[in-house]
PDB file of N, CA and C in Angstrom:
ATOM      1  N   UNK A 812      -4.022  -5.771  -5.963  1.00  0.00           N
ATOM      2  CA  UNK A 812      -5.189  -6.216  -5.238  1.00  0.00           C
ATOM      3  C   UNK A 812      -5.704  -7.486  -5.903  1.00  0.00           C
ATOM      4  N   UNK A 813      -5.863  -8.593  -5.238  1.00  0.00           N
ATOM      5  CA  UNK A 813      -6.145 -10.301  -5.708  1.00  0.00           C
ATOM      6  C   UNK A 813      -7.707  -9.938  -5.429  1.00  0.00           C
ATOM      7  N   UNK A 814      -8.255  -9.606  -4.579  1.00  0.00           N
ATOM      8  CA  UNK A 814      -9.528  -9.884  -4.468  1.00  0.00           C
ATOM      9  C   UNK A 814      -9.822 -10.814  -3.638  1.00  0.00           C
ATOM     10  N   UNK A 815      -9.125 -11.350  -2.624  1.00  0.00           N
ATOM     11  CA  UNK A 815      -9.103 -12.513  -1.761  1.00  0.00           C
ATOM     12  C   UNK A 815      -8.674 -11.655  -0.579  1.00  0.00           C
ATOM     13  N   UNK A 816      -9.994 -11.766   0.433  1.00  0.00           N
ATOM     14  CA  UNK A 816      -9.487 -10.778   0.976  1.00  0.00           C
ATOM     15  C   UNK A 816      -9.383 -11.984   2.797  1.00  0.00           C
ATOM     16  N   UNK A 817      -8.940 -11.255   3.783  1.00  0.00           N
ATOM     17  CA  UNK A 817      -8.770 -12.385   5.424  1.00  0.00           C
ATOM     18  C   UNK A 817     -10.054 -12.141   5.696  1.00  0.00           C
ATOM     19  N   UNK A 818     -10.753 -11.076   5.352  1.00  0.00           N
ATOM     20  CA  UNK A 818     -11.518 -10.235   6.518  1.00  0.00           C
ATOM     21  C   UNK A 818     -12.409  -9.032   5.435  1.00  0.00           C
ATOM     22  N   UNK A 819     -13.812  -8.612   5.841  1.00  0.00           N
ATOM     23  CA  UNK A 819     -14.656  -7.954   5.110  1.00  0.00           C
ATOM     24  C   UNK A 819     -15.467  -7.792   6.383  1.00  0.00           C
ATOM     25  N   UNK A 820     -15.460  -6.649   6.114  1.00  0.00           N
ATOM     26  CA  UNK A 820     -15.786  -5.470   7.303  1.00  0.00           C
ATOM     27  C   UNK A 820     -17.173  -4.791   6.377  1.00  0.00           C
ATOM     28  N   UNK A 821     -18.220  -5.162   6.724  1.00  0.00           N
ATOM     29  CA  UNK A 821     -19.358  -4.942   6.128  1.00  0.00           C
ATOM     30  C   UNK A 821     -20.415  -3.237   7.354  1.00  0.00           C
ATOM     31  N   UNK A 822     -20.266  -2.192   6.805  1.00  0.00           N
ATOM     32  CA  UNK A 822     -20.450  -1.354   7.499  1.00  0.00           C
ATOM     33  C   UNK A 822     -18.896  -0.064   8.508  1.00  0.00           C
ATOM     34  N   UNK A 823     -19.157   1.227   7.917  1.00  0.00           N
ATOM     35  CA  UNK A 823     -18.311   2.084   7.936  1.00  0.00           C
ATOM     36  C   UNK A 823     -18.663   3.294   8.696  1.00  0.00           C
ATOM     37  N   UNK A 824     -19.520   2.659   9.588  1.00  0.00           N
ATOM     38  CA  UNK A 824     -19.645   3.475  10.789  1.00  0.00           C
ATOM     39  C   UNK A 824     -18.191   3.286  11.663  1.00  0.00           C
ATOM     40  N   UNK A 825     -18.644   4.099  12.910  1.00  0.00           N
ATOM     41  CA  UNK A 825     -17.289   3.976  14.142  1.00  0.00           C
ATOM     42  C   UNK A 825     -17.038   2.773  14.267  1.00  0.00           C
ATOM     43  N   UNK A 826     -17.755   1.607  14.771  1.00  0.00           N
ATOM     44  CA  UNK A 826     -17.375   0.181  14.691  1.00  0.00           C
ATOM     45  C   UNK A 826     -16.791  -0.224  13.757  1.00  0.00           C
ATOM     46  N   UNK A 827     -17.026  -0.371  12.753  1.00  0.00           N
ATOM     47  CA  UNK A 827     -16.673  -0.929  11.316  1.00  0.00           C
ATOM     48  C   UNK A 827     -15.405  -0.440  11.113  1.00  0.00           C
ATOM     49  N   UNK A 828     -15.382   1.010  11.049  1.00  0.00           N
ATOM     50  CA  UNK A 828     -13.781   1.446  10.758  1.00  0.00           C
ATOM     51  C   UNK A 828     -13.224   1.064  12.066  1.00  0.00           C
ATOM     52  N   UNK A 829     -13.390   1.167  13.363  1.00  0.00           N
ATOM     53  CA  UNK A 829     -12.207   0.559  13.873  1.00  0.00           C
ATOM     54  C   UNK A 829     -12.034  -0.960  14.123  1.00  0.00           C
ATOM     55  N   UNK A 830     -12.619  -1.767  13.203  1.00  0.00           N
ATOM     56  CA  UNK A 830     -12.649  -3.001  13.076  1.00  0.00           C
ATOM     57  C   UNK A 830     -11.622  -3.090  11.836  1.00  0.00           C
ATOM     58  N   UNK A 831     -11.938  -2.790  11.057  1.00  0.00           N
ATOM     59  CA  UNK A 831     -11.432  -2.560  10.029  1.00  0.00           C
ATOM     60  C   UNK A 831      -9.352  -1.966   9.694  1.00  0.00           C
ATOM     61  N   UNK A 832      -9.489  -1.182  10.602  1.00  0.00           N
ATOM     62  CA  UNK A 832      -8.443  -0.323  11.032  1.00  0.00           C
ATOM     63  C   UNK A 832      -7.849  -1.598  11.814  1.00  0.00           C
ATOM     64  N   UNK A 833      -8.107  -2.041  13.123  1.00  0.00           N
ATOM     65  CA  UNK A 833      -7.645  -3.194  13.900  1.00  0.00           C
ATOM     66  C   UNK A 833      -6.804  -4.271  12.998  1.00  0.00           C
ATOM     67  N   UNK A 834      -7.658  -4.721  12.371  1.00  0.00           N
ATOM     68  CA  UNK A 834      -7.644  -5.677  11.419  1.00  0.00           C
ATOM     69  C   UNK A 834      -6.277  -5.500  10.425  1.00  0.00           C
ATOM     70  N   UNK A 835      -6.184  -4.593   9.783  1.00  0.00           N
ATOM     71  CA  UNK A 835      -4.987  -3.833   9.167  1.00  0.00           C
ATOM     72  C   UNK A 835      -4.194  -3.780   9.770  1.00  0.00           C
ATOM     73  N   UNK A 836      -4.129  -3.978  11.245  1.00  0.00           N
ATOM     74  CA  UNK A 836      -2.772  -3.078  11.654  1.00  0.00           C
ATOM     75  C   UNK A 836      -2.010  -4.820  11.916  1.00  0.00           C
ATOM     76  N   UNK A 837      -3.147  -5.804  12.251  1.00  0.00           N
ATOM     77  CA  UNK A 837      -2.644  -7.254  12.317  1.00  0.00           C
ATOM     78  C   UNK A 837      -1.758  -7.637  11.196  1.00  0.00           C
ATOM     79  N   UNK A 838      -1.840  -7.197  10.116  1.00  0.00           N
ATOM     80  CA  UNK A 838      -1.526  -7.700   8.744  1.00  0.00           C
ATOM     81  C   UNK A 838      -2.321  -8.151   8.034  1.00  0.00           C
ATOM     82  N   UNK A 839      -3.766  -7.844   8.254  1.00  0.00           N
ATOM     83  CA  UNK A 839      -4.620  -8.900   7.717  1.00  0.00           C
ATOM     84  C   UNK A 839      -5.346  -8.219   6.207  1.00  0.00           C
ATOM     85  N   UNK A 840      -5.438  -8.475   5.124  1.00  0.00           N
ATOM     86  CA  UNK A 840      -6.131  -7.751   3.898  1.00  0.00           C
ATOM     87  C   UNK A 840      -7.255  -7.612   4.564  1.00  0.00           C
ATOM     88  N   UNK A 841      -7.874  -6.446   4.460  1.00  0.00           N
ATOM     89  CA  UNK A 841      -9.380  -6.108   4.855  1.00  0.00           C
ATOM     90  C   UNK A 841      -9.568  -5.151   3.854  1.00  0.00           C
ATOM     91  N   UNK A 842     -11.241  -5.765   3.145  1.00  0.00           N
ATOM     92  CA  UNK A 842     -12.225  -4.871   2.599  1.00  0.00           C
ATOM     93  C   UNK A 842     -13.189  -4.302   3.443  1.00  0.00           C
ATOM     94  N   UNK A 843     -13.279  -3.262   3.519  1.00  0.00           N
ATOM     95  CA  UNK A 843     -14.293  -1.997   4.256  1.00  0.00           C
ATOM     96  C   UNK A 843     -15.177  -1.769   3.190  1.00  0.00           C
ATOM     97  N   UNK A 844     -16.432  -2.360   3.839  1.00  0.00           N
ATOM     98  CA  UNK A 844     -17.494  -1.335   2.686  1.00  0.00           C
ATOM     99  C   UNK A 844     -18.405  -0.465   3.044  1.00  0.00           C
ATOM    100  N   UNK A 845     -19.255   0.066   2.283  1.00  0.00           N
ATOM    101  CA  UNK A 845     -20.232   1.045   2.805  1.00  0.00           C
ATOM    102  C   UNK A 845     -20.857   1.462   2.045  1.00  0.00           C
ATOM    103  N   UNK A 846     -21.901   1.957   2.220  1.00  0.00           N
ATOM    104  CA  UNK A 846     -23.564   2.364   1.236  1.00  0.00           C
ATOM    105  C   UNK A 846     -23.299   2.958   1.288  1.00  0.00           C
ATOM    106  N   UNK A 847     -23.423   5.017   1.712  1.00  0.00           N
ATOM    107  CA  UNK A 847     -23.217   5.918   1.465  1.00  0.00           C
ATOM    108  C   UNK A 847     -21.846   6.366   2.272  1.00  0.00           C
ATOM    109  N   UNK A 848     -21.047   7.511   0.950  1.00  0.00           N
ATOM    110  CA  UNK A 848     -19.806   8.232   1.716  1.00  0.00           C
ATOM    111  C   UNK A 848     -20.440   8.402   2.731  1.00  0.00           C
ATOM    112  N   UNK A 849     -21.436   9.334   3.182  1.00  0.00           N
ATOM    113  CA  UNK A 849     -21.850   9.949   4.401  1.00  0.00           C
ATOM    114  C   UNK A 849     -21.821   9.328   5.675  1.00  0.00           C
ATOM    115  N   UNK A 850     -21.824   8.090   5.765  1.00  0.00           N
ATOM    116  CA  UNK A 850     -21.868   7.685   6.582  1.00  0.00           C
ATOM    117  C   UNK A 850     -20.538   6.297   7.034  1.00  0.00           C
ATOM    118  N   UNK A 851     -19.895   6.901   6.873  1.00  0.00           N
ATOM    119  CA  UNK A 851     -18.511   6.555   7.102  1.00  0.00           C
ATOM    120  C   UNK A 851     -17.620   7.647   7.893  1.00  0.00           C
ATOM    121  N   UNK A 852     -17.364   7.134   9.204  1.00  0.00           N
ATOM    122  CA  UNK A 852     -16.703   7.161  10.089  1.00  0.00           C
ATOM    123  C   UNK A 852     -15.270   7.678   9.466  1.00  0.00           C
ATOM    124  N   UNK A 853     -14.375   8.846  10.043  1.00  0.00           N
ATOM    125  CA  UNK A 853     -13.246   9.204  10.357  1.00  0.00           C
ATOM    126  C   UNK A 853     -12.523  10.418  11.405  1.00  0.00           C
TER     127      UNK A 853
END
């Protein structure tokens, strides 16, 4: 992991993860973040 990421997906609700998820499947490095486990989408 460089730390240089394409893409930062700020929020891990339903949107976020399937933004996030999308994003990944392009090839693209994506950081997903999120304030609490709880509230992260799966």
């Amino acid at each position: 992991m460089s730390g240089i990421y394409d893409a930062i997906v700020v929020g891990a609700g339903h949107a976020g993860a399937e933004s996030a998820l999308a994003l990944a499947r392009l090839g693209k490095s994506t950081l997903l973040t999120a304030t609490e486990i709880a509230t992260v989408a799966y």
